[in-house]
PDB file of N, CA, C and O in Angstrom:
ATOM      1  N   UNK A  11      82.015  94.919  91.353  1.00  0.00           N
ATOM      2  CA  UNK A  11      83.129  95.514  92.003  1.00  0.00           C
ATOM      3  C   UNK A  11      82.785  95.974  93.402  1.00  0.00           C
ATOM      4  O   UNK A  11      81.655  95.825  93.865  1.00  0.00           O
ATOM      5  N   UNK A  12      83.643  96.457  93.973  1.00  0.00           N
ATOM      6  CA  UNK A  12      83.882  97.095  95.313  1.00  0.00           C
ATOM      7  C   UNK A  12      84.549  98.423  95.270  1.00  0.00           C
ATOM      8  O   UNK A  12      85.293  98.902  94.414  1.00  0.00           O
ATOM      9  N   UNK A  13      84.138  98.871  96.316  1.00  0.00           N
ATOM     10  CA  UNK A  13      84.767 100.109  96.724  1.00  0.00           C
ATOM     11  C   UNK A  13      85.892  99.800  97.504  1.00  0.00           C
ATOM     12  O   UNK A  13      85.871  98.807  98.232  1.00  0.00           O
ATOM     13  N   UNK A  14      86.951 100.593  97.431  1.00  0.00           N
ATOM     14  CA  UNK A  14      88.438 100.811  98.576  1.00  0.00           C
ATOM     15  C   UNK A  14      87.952 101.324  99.298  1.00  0.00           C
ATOM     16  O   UNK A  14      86.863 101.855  99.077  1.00  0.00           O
ATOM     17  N   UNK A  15      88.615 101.385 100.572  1.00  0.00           N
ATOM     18  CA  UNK A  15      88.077 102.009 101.410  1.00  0.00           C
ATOM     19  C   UNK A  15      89.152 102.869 102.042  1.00  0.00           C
ATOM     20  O   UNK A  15      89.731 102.543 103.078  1.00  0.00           O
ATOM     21  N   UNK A  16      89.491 104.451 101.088  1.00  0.00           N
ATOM     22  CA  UNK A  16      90.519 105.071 100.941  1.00  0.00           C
ATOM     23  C   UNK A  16      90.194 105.564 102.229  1.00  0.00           C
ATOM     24  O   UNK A  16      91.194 105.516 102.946  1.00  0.00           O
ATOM     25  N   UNK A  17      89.014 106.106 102.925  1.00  0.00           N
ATOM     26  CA  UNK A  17      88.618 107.205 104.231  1.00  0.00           C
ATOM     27  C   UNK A  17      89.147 106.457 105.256  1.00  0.00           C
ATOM     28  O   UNK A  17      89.943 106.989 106.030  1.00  0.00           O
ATOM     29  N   UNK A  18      88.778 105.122 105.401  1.00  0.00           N
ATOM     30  CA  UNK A  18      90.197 104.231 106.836  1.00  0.00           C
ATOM     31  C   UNK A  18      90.673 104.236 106.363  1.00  0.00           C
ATOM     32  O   UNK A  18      91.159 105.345 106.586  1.00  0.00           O
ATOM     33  N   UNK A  19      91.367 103.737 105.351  1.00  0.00           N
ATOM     34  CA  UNK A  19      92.427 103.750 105.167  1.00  0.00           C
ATOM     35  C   UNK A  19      93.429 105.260 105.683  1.00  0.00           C
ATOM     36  O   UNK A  19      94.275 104.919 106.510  1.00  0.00           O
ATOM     37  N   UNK A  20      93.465 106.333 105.455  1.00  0.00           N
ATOM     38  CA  UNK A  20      94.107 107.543 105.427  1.00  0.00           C
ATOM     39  C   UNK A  20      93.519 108.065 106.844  1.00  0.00           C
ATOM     40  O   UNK A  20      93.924 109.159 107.238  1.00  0.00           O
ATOM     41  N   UNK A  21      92.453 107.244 107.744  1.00  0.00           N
ATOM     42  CA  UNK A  21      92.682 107.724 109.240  1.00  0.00           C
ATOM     43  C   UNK A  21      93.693 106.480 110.029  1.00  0.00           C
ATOM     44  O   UNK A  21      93.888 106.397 111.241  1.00  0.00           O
ATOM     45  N   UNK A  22      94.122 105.780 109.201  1.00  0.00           N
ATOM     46  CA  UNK A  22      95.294 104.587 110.153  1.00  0.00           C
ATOM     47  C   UNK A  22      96.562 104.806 108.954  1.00  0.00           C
ATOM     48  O   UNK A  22      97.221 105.750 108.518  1.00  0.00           O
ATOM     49  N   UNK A  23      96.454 103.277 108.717  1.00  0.00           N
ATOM     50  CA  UNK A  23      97.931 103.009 108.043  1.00  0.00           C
ATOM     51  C   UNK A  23      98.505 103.900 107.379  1.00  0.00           C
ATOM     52  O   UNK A  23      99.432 104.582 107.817  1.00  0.00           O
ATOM     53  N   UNK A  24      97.822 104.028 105.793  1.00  0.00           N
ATOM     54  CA  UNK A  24      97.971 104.902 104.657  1.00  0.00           C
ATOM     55  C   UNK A  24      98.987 106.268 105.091  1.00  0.00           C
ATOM     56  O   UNK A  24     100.036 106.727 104.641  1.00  0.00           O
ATOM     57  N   UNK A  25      97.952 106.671 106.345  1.00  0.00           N
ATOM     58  CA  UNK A  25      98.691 108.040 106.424  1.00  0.00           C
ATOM     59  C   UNK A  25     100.283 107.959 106.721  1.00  0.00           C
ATOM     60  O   UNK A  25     101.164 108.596 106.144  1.00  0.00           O
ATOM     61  N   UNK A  26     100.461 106.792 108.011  1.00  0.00           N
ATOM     62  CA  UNK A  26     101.428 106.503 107.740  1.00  0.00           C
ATOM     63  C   UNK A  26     102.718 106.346 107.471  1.00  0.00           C
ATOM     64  O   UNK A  26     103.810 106.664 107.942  1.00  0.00           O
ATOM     65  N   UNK A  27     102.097 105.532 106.225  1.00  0.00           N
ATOM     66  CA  UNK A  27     102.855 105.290 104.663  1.00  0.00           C
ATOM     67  C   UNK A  27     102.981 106.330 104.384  1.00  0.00           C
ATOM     68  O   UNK A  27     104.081 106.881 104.326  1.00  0.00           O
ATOM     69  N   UNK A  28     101.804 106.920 104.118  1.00  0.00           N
ATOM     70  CA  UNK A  28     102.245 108.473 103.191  1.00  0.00           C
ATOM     71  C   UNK A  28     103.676 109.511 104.277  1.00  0.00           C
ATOM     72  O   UNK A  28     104.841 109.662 103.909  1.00  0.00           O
ATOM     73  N   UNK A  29     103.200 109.928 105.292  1.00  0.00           N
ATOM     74  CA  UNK A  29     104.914 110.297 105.871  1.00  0.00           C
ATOM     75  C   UNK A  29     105.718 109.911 105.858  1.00  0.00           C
ATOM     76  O   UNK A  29     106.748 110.537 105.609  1.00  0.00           O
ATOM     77  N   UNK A  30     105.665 108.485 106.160  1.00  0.00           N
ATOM     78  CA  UNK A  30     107.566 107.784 105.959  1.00  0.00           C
ATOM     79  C   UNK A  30     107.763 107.919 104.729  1.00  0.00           C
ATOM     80  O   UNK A  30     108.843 108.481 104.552  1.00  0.00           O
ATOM     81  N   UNK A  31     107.021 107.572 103.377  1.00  0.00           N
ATOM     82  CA  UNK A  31     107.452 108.468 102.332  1.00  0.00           C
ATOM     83  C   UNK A  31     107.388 110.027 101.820  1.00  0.00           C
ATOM     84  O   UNK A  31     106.612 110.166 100.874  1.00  0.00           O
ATOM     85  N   UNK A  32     107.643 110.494 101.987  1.00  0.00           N
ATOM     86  CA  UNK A  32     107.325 111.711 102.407  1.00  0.00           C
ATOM     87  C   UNK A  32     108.829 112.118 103.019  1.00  0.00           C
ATOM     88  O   UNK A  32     109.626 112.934 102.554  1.00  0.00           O
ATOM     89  N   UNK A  33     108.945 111.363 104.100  1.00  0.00           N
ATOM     90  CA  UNK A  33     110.577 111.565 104.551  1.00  0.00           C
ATOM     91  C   UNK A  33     111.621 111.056 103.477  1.00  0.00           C
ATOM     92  O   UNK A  33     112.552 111.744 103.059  1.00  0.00           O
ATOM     93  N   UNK A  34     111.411 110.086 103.186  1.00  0.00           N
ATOM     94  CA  UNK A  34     112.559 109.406 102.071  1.00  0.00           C
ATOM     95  C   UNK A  34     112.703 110.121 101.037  1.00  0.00           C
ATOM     96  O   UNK A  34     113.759 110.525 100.551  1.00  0.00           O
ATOM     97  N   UNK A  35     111.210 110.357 100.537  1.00  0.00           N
ATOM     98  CA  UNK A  35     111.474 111.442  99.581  1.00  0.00           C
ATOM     99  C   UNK A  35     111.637 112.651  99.431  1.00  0.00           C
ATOM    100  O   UNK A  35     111.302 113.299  98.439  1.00  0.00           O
ATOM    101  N   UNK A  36     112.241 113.111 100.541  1.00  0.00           N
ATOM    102  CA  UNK A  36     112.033 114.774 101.192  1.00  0.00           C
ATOM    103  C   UNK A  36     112.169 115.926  99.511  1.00  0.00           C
ATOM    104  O   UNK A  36     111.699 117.062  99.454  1.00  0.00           O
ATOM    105  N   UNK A  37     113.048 115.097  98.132  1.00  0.00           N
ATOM    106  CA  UNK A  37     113.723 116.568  97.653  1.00  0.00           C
ATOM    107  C   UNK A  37     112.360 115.934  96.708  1.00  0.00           C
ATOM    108  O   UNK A  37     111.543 116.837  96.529  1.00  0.00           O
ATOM    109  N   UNK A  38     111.997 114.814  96.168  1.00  0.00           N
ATOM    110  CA  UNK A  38     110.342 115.046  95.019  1.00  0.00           C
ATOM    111  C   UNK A  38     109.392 115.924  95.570  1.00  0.00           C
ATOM    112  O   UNK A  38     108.883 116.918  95.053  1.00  0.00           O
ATOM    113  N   UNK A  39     109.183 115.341  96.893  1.00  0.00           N
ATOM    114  CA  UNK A  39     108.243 116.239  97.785  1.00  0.00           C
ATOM    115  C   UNK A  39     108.402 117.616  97.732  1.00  0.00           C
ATOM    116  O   UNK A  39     107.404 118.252  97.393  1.00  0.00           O
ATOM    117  N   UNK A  40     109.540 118.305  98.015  1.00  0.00           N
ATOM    118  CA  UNK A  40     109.778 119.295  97.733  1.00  0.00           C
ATOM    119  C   UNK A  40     109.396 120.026  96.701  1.00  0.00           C
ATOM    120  O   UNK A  40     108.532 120.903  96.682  1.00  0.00           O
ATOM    121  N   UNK A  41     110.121 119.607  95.775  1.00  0.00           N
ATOM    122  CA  UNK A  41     109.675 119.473  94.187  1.00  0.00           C
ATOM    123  C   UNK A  41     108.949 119.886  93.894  1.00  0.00           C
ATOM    124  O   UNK A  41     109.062 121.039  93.479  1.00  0.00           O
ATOM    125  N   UNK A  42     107.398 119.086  93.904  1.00  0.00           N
ATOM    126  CA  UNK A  42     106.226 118.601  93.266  1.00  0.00           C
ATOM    127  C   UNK A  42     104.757 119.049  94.165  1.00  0.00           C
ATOM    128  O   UNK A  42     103.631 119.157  93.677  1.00  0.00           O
ATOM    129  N   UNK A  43     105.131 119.252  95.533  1.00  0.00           N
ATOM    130  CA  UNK A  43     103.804 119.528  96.376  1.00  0.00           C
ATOM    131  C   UNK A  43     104.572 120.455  97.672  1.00  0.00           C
ATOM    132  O   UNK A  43     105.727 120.505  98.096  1.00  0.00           O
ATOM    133  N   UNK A  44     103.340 121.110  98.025  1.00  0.00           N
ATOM    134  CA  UNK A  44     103.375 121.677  99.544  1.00  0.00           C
ATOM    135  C   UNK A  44     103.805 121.069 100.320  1.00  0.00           C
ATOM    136  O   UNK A  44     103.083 121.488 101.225  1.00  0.00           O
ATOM    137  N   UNK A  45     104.776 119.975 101.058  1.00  0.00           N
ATOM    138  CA  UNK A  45     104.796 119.704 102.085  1.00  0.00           C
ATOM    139  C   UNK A  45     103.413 120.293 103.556  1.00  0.00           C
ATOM    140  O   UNK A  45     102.726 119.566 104.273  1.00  0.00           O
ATOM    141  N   UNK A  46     103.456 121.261 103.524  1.00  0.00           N
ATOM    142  CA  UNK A  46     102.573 121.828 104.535  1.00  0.00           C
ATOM    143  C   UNK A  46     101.129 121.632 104.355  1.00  0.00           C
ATOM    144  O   UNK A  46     100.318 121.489 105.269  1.00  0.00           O
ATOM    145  N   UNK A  47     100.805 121.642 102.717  1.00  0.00           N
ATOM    146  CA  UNK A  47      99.216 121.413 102.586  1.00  0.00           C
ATOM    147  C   UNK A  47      99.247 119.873 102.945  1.00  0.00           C
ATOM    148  O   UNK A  47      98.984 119.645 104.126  1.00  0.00           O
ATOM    149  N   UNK A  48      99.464 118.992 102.313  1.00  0.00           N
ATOM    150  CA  UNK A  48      99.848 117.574 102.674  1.00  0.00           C
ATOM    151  C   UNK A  48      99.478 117.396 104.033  1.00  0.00           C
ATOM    152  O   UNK A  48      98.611 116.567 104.311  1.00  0.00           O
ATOM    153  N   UNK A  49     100.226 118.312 105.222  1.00  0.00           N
ATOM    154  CA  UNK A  49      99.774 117.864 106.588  1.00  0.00           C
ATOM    155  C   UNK A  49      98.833 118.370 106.917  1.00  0.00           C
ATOM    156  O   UNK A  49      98.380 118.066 108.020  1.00  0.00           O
ATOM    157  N   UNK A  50      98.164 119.333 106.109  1.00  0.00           N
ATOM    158  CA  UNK A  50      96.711 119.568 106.436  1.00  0.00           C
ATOM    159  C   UNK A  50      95.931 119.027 106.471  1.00  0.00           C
ATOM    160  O   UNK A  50      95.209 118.781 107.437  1.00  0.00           O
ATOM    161  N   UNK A  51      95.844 118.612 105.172  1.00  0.00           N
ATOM    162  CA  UNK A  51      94.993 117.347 104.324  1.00  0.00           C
ATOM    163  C   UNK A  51      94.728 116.254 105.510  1.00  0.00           C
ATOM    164  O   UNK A  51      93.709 115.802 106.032  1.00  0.00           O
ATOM    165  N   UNK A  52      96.393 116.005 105.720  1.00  0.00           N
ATOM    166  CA  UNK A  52      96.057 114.411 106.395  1.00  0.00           C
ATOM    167  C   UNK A  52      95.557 114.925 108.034  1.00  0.00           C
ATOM    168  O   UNK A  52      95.268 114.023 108.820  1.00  0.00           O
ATOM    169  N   UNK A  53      95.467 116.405 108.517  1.00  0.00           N
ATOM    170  CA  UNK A  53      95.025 116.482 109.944  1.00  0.00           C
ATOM    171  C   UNK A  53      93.845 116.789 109.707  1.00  0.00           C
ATOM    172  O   UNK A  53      93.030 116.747 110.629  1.00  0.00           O
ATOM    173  N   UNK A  54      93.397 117.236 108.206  1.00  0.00           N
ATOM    174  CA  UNK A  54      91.694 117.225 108.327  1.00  0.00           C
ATOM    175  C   UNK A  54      91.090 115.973 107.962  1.00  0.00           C
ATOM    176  O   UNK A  54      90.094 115.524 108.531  1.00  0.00           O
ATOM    177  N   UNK A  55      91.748 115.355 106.924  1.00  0.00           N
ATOM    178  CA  UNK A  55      91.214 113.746 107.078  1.00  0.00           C
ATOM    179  C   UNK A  55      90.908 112.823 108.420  1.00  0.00           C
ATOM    180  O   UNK A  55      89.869 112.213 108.672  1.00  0.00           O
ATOM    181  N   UNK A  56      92.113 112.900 109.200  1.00  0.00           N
ATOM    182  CA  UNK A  56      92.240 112.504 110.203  1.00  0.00           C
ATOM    183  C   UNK A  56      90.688 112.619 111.293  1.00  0.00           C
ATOM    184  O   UNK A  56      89.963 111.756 111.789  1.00  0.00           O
ATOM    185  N   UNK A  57      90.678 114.147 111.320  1.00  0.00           N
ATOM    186  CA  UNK A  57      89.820 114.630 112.185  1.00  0.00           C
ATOM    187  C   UNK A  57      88.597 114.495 111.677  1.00  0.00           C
ATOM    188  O   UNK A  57      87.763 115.044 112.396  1.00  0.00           O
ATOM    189  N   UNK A  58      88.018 113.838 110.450  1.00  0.00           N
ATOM    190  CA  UNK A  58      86.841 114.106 109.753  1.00  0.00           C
ATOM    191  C   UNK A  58      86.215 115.509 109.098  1.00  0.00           C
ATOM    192  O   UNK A  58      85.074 115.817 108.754  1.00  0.00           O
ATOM    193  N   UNK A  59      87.320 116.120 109.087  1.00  0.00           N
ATOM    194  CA  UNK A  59      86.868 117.306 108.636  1.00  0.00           C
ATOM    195  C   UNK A  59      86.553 117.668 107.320  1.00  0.00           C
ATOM    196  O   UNK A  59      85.717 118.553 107.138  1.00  0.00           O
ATOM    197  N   UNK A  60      87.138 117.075 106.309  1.00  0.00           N
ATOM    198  CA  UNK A  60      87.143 116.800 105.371  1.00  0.00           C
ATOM    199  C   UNK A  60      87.575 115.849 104.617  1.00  0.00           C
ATOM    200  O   UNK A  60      88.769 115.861 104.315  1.00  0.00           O
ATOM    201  N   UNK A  61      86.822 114.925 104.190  1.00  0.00           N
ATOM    202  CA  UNK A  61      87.717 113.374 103.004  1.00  0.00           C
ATOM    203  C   UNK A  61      88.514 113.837 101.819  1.00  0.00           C
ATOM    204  O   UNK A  61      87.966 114.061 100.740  1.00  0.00           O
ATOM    205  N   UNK A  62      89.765 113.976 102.005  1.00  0.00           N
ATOM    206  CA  UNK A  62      91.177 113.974 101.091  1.00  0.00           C
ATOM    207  C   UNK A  62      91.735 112.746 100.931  1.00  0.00           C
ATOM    208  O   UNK A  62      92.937 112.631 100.693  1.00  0.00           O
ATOM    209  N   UNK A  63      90.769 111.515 101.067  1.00  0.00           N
ATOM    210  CA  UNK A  63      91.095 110.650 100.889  1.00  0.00           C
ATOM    211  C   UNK A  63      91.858 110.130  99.359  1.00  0.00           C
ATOM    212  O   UNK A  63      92.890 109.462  99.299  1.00  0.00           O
ATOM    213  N   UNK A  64      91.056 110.627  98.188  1.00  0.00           N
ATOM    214  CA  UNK A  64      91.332 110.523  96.817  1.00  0.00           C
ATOM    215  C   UNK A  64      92.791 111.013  96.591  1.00  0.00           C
ATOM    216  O   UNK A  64      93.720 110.409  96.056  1.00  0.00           O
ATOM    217  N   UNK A  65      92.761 112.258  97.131  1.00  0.00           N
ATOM    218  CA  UNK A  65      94.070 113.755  97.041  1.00  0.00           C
ATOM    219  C   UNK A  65      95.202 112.777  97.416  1.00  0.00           C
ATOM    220  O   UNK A  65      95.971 112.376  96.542  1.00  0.00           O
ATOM    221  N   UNK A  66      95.329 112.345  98.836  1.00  0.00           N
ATOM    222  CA  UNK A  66      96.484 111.695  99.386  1.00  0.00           C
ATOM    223  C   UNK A  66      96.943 110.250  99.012  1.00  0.00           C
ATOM    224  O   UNK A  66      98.093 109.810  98.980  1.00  0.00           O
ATOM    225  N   UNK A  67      95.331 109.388  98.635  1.00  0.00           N
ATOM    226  CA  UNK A  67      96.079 108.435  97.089  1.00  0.00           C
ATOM    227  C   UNK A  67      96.869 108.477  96.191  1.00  0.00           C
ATOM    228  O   UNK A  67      97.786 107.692  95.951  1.00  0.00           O
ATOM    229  N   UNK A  68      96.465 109.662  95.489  1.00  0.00           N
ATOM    230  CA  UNK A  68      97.201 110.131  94.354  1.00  0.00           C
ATOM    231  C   UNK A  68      98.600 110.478  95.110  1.00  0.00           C
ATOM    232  O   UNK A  68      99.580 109.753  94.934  1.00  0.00           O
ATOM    233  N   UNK A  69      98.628 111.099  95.572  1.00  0.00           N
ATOM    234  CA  UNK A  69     100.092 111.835  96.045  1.00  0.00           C
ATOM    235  C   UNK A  69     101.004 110.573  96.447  1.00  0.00           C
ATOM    236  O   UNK A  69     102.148 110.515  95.995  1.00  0.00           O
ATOM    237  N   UNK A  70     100.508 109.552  97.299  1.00  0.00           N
ATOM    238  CA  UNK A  70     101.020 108.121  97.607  1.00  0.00           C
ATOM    239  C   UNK A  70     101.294 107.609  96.358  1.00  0.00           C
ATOM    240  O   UNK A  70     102.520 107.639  96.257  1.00  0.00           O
ATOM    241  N   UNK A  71     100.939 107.275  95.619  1.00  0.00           N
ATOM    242  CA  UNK A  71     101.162 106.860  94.475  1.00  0.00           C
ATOM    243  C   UNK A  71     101.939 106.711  94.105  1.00  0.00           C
ATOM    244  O   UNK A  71     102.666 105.725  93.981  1.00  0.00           O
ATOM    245  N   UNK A  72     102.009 108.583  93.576  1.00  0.00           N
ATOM    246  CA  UNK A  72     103.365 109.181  92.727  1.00  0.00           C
ATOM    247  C   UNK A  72     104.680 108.777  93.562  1.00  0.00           C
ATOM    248  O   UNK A  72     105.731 108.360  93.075  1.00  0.00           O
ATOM    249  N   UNK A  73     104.373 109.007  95.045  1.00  0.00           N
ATOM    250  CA  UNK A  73     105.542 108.819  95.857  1.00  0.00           C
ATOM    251  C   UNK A  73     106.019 107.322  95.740  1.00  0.00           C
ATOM    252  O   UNK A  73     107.170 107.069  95.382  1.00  0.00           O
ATOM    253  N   UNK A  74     105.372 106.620  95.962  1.00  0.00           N
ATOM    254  CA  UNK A  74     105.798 104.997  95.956  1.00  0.00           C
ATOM    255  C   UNK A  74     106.077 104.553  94.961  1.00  0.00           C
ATOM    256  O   UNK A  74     106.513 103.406  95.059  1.00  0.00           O
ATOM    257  N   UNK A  75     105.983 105.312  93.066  1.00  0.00           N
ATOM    258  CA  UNK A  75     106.362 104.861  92.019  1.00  0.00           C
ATOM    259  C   UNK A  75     107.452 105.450  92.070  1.00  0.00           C
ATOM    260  O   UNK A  75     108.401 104.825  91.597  1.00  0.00           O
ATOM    261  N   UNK A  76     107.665 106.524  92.515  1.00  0.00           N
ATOM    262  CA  UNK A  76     109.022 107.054  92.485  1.00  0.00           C
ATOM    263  C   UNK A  76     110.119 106.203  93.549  1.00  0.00           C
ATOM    264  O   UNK A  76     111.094 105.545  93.187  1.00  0.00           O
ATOM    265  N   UNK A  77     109.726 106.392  94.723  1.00  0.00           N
ATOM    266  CA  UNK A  77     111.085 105.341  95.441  1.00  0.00           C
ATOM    267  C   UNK A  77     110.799 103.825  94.587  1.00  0.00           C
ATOM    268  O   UNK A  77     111.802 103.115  94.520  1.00  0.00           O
ATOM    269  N   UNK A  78     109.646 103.318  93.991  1.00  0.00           N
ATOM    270  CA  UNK A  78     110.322 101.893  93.828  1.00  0.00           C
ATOM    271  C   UNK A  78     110.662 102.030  92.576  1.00  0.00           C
ATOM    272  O   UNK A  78     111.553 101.256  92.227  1.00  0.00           O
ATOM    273  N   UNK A  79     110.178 102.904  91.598  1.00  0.00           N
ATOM    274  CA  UNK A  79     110.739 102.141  90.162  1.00  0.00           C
ATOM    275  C   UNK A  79     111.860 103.561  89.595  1.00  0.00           C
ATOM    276  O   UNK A  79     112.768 103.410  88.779  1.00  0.00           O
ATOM    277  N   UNK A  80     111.593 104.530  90.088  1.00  0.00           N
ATOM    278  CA  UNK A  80     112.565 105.253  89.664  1.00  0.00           C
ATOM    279  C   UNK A  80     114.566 105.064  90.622  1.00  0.00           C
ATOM    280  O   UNK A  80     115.712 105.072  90.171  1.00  0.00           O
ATOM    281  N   UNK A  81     113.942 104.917  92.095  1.00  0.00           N
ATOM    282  CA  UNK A  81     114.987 104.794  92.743  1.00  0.00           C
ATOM    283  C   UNK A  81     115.499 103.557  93.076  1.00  0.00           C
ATOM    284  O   UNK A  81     116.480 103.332  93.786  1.00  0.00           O
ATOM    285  N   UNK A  82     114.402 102.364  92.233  1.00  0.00           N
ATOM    286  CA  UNK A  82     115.056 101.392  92.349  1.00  0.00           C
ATOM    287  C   UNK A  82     115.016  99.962  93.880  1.00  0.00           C
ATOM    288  O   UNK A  82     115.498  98.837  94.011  1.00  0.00           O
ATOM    289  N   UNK A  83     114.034 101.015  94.865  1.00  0.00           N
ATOM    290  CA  UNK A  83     114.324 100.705  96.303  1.00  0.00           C
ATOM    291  C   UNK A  83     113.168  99.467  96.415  1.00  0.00           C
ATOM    292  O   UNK A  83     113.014  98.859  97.474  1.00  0.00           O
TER     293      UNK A  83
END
């Protein structure tokens, strides 16, 4: 096997992904997580400050199973 490579990933695209969902899903988000820790995460990822790379997978996840198979999109 191989490793993903979640740490670029979540300093380019991923992150993203993860906001534009994030917007679509403004009321799960709401819901289910901090909005505000979320942009921490991704400004300390960003900055190398800390790898939340795993954290903001997971959270992508949930988000992208929810707009595609719950909402159908």
């Amino acid at each position: 096997g191989f490793s993903v490579p979640l740490a670029a990933w979540f300093k380019a695209e991923a992150a993203d992904i993860l906001l534009a969902l994030m917007d679509s899903e403004r009321e799960l988000v709401d819901e289910l997580f901090r909005s505000d820790i979320i942009h921490r995460w991704l400004r300390q990822h960003r900055e190398g400050v800390i790898n939340h790379a795993e954290r903001l997978w997971s959270i992508l996840m949930v988000l992208q199973w929810h707009h595609t198979v719950v909402k159908g999109a």
